[in-house]
XYZ file of C-alpha atoms in Angstrom:
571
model
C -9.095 19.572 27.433
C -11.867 17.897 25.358
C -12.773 14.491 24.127
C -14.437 13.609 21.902
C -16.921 10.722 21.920
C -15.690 7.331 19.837
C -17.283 7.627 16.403
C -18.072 4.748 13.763
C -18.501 5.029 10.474
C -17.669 2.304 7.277
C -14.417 2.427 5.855
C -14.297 4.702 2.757
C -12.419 1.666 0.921
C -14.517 -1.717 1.553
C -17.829 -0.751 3.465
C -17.655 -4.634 5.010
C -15.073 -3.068 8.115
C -15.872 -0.386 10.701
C -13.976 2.097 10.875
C -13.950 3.601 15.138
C -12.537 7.439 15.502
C -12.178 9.016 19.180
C -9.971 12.841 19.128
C -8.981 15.068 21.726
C -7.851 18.332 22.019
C -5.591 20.423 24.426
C -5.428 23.791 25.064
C -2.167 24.841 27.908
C -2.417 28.884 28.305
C 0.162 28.551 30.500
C 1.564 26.258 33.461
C 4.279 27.958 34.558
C 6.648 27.239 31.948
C 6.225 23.075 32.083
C 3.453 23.500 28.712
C 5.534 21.211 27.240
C 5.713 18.547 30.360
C 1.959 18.967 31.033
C 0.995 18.184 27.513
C 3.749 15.229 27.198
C 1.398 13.708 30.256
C -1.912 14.681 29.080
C -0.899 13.115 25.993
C 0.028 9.931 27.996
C -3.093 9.863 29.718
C -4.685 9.578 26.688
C -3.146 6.878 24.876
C -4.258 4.816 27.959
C -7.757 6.089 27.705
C -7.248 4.664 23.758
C -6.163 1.715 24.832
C -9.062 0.854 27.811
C -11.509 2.019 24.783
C -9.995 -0.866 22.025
C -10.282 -3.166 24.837
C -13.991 -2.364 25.444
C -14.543 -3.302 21.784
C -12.475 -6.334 21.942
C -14.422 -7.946 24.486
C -17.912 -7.119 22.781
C -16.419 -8.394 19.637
C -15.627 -11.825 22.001
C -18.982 -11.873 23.471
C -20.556 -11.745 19.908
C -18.335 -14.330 18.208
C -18.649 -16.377 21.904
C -22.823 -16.665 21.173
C -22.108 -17.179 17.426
C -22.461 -13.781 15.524
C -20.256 -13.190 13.063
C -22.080 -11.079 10.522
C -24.134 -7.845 11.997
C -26.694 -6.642 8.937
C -25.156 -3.501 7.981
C -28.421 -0.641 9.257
C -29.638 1.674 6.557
C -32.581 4.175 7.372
C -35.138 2.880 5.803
C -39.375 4.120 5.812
C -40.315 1.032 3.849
C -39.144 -1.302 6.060
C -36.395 -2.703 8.243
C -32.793 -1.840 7.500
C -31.234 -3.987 4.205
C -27.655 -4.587 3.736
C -25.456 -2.203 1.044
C -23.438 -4.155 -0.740
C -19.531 -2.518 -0.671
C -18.540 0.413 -3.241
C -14.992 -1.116 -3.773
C -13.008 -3.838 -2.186
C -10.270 -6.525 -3.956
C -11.866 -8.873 -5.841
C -11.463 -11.929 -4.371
C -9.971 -13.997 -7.028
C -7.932 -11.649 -8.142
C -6.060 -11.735 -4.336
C -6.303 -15.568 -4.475
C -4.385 -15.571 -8.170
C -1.922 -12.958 -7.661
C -1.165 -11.831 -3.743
C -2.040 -15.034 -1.940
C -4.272 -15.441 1.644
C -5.236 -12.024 3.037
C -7.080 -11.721 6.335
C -9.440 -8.635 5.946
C -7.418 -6.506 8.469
C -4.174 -7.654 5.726
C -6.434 -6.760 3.004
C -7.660 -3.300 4.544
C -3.670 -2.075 4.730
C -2.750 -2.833 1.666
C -6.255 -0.538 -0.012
C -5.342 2.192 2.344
C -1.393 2.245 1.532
C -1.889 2.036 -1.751
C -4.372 4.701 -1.498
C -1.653 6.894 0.473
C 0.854 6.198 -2.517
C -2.270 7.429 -5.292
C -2.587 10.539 -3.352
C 1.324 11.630 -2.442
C 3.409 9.570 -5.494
C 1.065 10.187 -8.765
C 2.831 8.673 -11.650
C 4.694 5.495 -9.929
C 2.545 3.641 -7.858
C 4.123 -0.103 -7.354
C 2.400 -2.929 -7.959
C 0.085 -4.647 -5.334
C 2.836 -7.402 -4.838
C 5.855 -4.874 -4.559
C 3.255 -3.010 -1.423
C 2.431 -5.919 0.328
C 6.040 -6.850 0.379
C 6.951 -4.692 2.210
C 4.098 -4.759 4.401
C 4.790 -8.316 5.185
C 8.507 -7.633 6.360
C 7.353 -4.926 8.778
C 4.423 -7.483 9.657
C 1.741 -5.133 8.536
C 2.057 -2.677 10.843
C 1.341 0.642 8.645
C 3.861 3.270 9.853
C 6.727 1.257 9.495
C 5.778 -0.085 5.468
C 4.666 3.331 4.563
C 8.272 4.497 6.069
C 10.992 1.609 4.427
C 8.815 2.027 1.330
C 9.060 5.554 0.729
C 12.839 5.158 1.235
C 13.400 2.607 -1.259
C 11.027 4.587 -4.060
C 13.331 7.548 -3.646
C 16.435 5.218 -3.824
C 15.047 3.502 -7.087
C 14.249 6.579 -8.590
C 17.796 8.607 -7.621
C 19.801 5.301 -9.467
C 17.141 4.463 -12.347
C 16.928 0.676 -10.530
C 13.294 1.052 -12.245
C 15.318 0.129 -15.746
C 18.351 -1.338 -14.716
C 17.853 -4.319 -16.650
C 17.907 -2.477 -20.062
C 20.654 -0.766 -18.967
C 23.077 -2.482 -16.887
C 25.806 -4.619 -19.507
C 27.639 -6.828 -16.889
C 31.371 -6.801 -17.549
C 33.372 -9.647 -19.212
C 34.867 -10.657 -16.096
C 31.478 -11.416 -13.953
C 30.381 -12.911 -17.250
C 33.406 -15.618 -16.864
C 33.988 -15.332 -13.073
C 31.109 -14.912 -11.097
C 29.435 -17.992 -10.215
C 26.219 -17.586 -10.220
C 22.918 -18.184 -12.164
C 19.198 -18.824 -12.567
C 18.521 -22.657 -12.937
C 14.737 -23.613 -13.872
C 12.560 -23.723 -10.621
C 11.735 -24.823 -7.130
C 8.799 -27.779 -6.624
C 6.835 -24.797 -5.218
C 7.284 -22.981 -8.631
C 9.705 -20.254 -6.983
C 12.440 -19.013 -9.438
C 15.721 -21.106 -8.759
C 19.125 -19.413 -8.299
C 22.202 -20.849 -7.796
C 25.506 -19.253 -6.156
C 28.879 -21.505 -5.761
C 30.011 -18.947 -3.686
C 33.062 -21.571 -2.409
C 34.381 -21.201 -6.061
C 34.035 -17.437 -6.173
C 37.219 -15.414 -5.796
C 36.101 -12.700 -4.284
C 38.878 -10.778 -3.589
C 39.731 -11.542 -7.391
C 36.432 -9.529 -8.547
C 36.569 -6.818 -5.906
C 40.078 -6.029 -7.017
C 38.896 -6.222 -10.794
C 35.661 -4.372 -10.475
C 35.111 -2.561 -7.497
C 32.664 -2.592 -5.274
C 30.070 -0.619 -7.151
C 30.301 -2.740 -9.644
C 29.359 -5.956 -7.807
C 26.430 -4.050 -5.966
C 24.866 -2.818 -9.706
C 25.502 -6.486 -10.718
C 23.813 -8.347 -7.683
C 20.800 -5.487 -7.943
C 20.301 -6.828 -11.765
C 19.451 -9.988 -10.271
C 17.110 -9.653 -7.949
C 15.247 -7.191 -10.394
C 15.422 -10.450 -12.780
C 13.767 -12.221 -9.934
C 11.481 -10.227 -9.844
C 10.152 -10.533 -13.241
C 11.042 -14.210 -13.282
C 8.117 -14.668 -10.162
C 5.576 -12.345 -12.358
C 6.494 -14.809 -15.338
C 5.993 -18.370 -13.097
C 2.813 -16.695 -11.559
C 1.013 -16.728 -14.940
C 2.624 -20.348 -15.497
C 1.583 -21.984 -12.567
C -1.349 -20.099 -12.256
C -0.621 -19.369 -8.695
C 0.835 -16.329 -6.643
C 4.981 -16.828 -6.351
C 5.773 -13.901 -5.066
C 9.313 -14.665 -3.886
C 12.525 -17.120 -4.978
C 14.627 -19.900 -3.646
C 18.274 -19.358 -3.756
C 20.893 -22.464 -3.087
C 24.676 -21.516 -1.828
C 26.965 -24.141 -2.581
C 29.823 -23.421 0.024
C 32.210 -26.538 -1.438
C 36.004 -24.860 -1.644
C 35.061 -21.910 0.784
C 38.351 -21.143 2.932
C 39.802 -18.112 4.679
C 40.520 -16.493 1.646
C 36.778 -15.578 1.717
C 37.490 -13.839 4.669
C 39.204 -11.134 2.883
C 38.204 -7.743 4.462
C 37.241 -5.678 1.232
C 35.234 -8.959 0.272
C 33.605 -8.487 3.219
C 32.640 -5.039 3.428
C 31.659 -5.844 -0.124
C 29.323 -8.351 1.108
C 27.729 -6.245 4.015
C 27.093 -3.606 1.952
C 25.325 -5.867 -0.826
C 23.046 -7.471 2.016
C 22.661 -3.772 3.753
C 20.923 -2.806 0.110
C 19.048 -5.909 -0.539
C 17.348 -5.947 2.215
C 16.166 -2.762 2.784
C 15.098 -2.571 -1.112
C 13.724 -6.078 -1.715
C 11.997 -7.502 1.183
C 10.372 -10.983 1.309
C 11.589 -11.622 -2.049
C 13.715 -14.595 -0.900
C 11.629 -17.596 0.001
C 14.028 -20.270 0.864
C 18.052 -20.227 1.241
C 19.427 -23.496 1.095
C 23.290 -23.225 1.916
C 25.050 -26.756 1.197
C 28.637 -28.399 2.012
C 29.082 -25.769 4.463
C 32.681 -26.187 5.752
C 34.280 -25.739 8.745
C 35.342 -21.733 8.599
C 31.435 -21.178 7.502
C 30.840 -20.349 11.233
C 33.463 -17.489 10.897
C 31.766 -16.173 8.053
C 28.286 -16.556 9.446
C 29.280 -14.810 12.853
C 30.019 -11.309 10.790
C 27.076 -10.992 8.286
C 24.220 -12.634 10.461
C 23.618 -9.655 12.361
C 23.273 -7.748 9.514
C 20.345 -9.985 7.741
C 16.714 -9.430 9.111
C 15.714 -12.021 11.952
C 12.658 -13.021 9.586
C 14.987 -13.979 6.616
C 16.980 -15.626 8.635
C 14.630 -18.104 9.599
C 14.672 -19.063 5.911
C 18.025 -20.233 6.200
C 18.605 -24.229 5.829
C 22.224 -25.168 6.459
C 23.216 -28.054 5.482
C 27.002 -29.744 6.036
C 28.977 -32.055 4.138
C 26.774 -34.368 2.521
C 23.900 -34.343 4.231
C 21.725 -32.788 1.926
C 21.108 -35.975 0.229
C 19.353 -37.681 2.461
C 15.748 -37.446 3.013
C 14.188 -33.770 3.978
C 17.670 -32.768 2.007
C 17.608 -31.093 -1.114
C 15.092 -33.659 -2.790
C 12.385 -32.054 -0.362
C 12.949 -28.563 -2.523
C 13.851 -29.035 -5.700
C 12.372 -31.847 -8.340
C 15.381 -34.493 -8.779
C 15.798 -33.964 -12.733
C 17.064 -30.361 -12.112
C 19.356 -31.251 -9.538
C 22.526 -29.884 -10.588
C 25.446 -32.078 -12.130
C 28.064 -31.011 -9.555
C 25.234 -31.482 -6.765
C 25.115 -35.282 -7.464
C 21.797 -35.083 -9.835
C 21.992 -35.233 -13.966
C 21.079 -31.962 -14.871
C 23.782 -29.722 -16.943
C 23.954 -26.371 -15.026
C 25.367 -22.839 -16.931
C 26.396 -21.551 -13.955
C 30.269 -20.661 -14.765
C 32.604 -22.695 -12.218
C 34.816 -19.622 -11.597
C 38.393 -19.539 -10.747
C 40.864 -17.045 -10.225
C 40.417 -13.910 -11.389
C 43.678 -12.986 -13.484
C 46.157 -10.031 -11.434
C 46.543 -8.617 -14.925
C 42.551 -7.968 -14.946
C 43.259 -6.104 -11.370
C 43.103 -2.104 -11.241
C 44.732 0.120 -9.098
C 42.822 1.663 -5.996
C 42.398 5.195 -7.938
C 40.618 3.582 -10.665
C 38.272 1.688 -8.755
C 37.476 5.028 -6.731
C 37.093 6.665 -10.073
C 34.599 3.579 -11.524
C 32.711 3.946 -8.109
C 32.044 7.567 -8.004
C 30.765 7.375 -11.003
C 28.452 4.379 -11.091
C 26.838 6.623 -7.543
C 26.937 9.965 -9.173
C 24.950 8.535 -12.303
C 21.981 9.817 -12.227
C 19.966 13.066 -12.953
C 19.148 13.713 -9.575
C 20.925 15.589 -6.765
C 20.374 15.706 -2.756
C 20.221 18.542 -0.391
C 19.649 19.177 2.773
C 17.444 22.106 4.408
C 17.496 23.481 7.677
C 16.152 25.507 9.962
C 16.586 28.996 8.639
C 19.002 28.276 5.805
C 16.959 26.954 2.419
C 17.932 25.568 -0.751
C 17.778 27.481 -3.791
C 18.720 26.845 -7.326
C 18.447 29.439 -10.153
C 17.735 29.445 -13.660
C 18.475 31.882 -16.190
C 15.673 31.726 -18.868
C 16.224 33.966 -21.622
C 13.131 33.704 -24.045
C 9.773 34.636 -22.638
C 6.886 31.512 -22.439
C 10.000 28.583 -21.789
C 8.483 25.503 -19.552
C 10.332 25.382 -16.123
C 9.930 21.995 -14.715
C 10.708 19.704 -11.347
C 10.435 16.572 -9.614
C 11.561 16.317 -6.281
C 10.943 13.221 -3.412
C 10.800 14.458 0.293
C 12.835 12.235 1.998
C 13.060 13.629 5.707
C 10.886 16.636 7.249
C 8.374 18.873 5.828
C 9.393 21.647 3.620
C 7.318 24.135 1.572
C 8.790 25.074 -2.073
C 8.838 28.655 -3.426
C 9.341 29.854 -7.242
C 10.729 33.301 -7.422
C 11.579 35.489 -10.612
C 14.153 38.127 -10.253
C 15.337 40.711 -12.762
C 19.070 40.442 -11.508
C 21.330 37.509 -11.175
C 21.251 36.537 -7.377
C 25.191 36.123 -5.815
C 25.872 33.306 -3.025
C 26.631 35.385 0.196
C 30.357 35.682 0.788
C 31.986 34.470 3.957
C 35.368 34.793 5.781
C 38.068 32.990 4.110
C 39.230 30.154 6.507
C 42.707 29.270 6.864
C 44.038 28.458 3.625
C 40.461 28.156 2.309
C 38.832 29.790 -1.134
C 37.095 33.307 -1.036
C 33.354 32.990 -1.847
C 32.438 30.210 -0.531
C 28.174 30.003 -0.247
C 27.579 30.273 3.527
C 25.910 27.048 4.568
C 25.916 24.805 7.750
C 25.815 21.840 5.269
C 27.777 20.643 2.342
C 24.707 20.455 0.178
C 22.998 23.149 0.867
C 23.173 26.311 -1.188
C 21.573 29.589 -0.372
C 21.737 32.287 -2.833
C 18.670 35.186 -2.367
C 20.537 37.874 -0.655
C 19.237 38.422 3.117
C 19.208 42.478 2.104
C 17.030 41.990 -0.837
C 12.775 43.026 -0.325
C 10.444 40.566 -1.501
C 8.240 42.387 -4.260
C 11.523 44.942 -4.852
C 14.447 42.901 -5.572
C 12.444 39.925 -6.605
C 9.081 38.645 -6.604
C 6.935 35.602 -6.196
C 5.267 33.806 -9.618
C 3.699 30.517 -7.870
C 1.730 30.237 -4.641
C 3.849 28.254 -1.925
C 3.380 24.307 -1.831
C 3.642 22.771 1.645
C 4.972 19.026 1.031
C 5.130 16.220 3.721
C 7.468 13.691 4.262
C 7.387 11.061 1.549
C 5.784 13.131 -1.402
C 6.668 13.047 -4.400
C 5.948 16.536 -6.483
C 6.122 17.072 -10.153
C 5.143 19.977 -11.921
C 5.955 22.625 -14.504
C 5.757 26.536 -15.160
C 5.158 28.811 -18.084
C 7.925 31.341 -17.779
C 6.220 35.054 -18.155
C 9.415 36.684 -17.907
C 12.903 36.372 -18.827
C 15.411 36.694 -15.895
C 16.253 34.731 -13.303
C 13.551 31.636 -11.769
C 14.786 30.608 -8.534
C 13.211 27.322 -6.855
C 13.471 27.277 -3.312
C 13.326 24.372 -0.973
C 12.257 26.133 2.728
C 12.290 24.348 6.254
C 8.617 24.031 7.122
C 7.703 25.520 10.543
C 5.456 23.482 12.874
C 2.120 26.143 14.155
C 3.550 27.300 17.146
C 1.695 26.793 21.021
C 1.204 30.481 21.266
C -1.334 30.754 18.464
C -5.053 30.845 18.611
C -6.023 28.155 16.317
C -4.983 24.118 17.583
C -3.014 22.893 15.629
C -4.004 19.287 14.014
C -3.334 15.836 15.507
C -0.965 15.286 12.382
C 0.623 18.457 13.139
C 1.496 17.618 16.247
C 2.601 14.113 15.948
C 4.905 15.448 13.074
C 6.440 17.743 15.072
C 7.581 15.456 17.456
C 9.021 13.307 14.909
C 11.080 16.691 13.522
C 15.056 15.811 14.980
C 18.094 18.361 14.557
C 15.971 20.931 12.476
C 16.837 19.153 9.096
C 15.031 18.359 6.255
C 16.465 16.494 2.966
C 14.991 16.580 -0.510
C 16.128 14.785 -3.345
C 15.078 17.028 -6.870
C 15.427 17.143 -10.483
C 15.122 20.279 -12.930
C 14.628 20.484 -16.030
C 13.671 23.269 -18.962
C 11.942 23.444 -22.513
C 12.921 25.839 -24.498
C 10.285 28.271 -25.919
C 11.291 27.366 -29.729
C 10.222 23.567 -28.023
C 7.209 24.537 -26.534
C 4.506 25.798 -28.628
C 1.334 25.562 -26.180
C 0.672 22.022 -26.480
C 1.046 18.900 -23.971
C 2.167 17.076 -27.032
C 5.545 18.921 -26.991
C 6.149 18.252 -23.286
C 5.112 14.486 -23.796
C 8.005 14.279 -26.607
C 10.591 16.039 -24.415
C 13.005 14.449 -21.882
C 10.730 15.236 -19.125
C 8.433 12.604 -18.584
C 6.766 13.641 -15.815
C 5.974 16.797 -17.273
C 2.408 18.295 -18.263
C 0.769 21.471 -18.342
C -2.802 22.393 -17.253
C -5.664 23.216 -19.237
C -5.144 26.517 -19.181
C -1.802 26.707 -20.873
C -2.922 24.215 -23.836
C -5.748 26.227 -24.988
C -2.871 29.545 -26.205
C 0.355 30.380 -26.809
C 0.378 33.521 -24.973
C 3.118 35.128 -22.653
C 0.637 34.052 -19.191
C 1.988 32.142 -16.715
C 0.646 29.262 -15.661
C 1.566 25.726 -13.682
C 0.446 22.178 -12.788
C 1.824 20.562 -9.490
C 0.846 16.962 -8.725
C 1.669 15.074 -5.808
């Protein structure tokens, strides 16, 4: 084993921070067959030896802020003279964090510049905002891993159901419209965007049975996107970073008809979503005239709301929320609501039953939910080990524009393009009992292999693109100038870890990702697309007017309108 020394050297983002580097490698020949035991320790062993070193620095840190240092000059070789201090290549600007993202300590500061920086260099084309990033940095308490990880997640999941323009497209049905009870109503005393829920006057199991739950969960995501651009809207009117909203839950008329089990699960599955897509977006939940079966209710979905938004919650019974630190303490008394006691007309509809002759029948609302999931232009698969995901395209004019964009959700993978002269068949299997003949062999239902194991790379078919290793979390778009016509097959293929035996190391990151590697499975979530060759004539211009958005070709293909291929792939 060696170890390397711990190294300093500025931060590549903000040159104010430090930036201290210690690595190690290990090298097992062989140990009897316990490599994988005597590495598992070594590698032990060394996170303590990390450890004993950030203490080290901690306590010279303590000494120098103990004797009142808290600025070092930065040292620059100098033959002039002594050392002079560089002033930073790039940090925030520090009233730009102070009028849109708030107090940031420098360590806060220095995760959101290097996330964001991750997301430039693996998700080209849709970075979020600084306020969507430090979000979700703030719910996993800025530890990096865990932010990079949730956010990833909920990118993909926007993307797959087009949440990214769900307010132009979503049309709420007449029945929320008159039954729902819930609304936006003008704004906290901290400038938060106000929304009001009488959920006591909801009949839930009214709208389930009229909508579905699909329905409710498209309905409730329209809001909080609202929110959203309400708090980008009250931050340029106040002038101030509001980041997040208040929402008050008047519980008057709740009973054990809320209790319904559909309008449950309903409910769950709305909170499941929310929070795992829109994070410390909720700044205060005031819950008023809480009755006496709101401890039934709270006892199911508590456990399924985050301990930090929970601590948000203010729960108020009967009428106490008019006394002092009540509702007056939150909310300016002129908007108080009329049904609250204050003078203020409210729009938010006061609900009622939902008519039986609205309800539909259990088919239809599996039909209306199956299709509100299926809609979208992207599909899932999963890879494995040894059995990759292909999908073929038949192109039948010469110089047509294959293109992709595909998310890597779990595991590495490394995508192929093939070309092949001959249509490729999905291997056959044994018919099970009472089963179809044909079916693709597969250990998963979305998984579809369909180069035949007999056929000789460079014979049967060959390859047109060089092979792109993506990580976990990438995002990949590209295109490719068919050459050929025949049959383009794009091939999603599990991505093997370097193996112990070999005579290179392999890297930290390797490593670390192998470990994280469980059940040999890797999921991808893509989208295909291709230009026709009467479409394409050479230029980006015709790929910027196409469906394809993310589309664009290289230099190379933009300067003729040849028959060579050619391909751009951006991560």
């Amino acid at each position: 084993r060696t170890l390397t020394p711990l190294g300093s050297s500025a931060h590549p983002d903000n040159e104010d921070w430090t930036c201290f580097e210690q690595s190690a490698s290990l090298d097992i020949k062989s140990f009897f067959g316990f490599e994988s035991t005597v590495e598992k320790i070594a590698m032990k062993q060394y996170a303590s030896s990390i450890k004993k070193g950030k203490e080290i620095i901690e306590f010279y840190l303590n000494q120098l802020e103990e004797e009142g240092i808290t600025q070092v000059p930065r040292w620059s070789p100098s033959l002039d003279g002594p050392s002079v201090a560089v002033k930073p290549v790039y940090k925030l600007d520090a009233d730009y964090i102070k009028r849109y993202l708030g107090d940031l300590t420098p360590l806060q500061e220095s995760c959101l510049i290097r996330l964001r920086q991750w997301l430039q260099e693996s998700h080209k084309g849709k970075i979020p905002k600084d306020e969507h990033i430090l979000r979700f940095l703030r719910a996993r308490d800025f530890n990096m891993d865990k932010a990079r990880e949730t956010m990833c997640q909920s990118l993909t999941w926007r993307k797959q159901h087009q949440v990214d323009h769900l307010l132009e497209t979503w049309t709420s049905p007449r029945v929320l419209s008159d039954y729902y009870t819930g609304g936006w109503h003008h704004h906290d005393k901290e400038g938060r965007p106000l929304y009001i829920l009488r959920l006591g006057q909801m009949d839930t199991k009214g709208l389930v049975r009229a909508l579905g739950e699909e329905s409710l969960l498209r309905h409730v995501l329209s809001i909080n996107e609202e929110g959203l651009r309400r708090c980008e809207e009250n931050t340029k009117v106040f002038g101030r970073p509001i980041s997040c909203w208040t929402c008050l839950v008047d519980l008057e008329g709740l009973n054990m008809r809320h209790l319904w089990r559909p309008g449950v699960k309903a409910l769950l599955r709305i909170i499941e979503v929310v929070e795992a897509n829109y994070p410390e977006t909720l700044g205060r939940l005031l819950i008023l005239r809480a009755p006496r079966v709101f401890p039934v209710l709270w006892t199911l979905v508590s456990p399924f709301i985050d301990e930090n938004t929970r601590k948000k919650f203010l729960i108020y019974a009967g009428n106490d929320y008019q006394g002092p630190g009540g509702l007056v303490d939150y909310i300016d008394k002129e908007i108080i609501p009329d049904f609250l006691g204050g003078d203020c007309m409210c729009d938010v509809p006061e609900g009622g039953l939902v008519p039986k002759s609205l309800y539909r029948t259990a088919e239809e609302l599996e039909n209306d939910d199956i299709r509100l999931w299926t809609e979208t232009i992207y599909q899932s698969a999963s890879i494995f080990k040894g059995a990759p995901h292909e999908v073929v395209i038949e192109i039948i004019d010469a110089a047509s524009v294959i293109t992709w964009d595909f998310d890597v959700c779990k595991g590495d993978v490394v995508f192929h393009i093939y070309h092949s002269k001959r249509a490729p068949q999905p291997p056959a299997r044994k018919d099970p009992p009472g089963g179809p003949h044909g079916s693709i062999t597969t250990p998963g239902g979305n998984n579809v292999q369909l180069i035949d194991r007999s056929w000789t790379l460079g014979l049967d078919y060959s390859m047109v693109e060089s092979p792109l290793t993506c990580r976990e979390g990438e995002s990949v778009q590209g295109s490719h100038v068919t050459r050929w016509p025949g049959f383009y097959i794009l091939q999603w293929r599990f991505h093997n870890m370097p193996g112990s035996s070999s005579t290179n190391l392999p890297r930290v990151d390797d490593v670390l990702a192998s470990l994280q590697v469980s059940s040999h499975k890797c999921k991808v979530m893509y989208y295909t697309e291709v230009i026709g060759s009467e479409d394409f004539r050479g230029s980006m211009t015709s790929l910027e007017s196409s469906h394809s958005g993310f589309s664009q070709l290289s230099h190379a293909t933009s300067s003729s309108n040849n028959s060579q291929s050619s391909s751009m792939i951006s991560r």
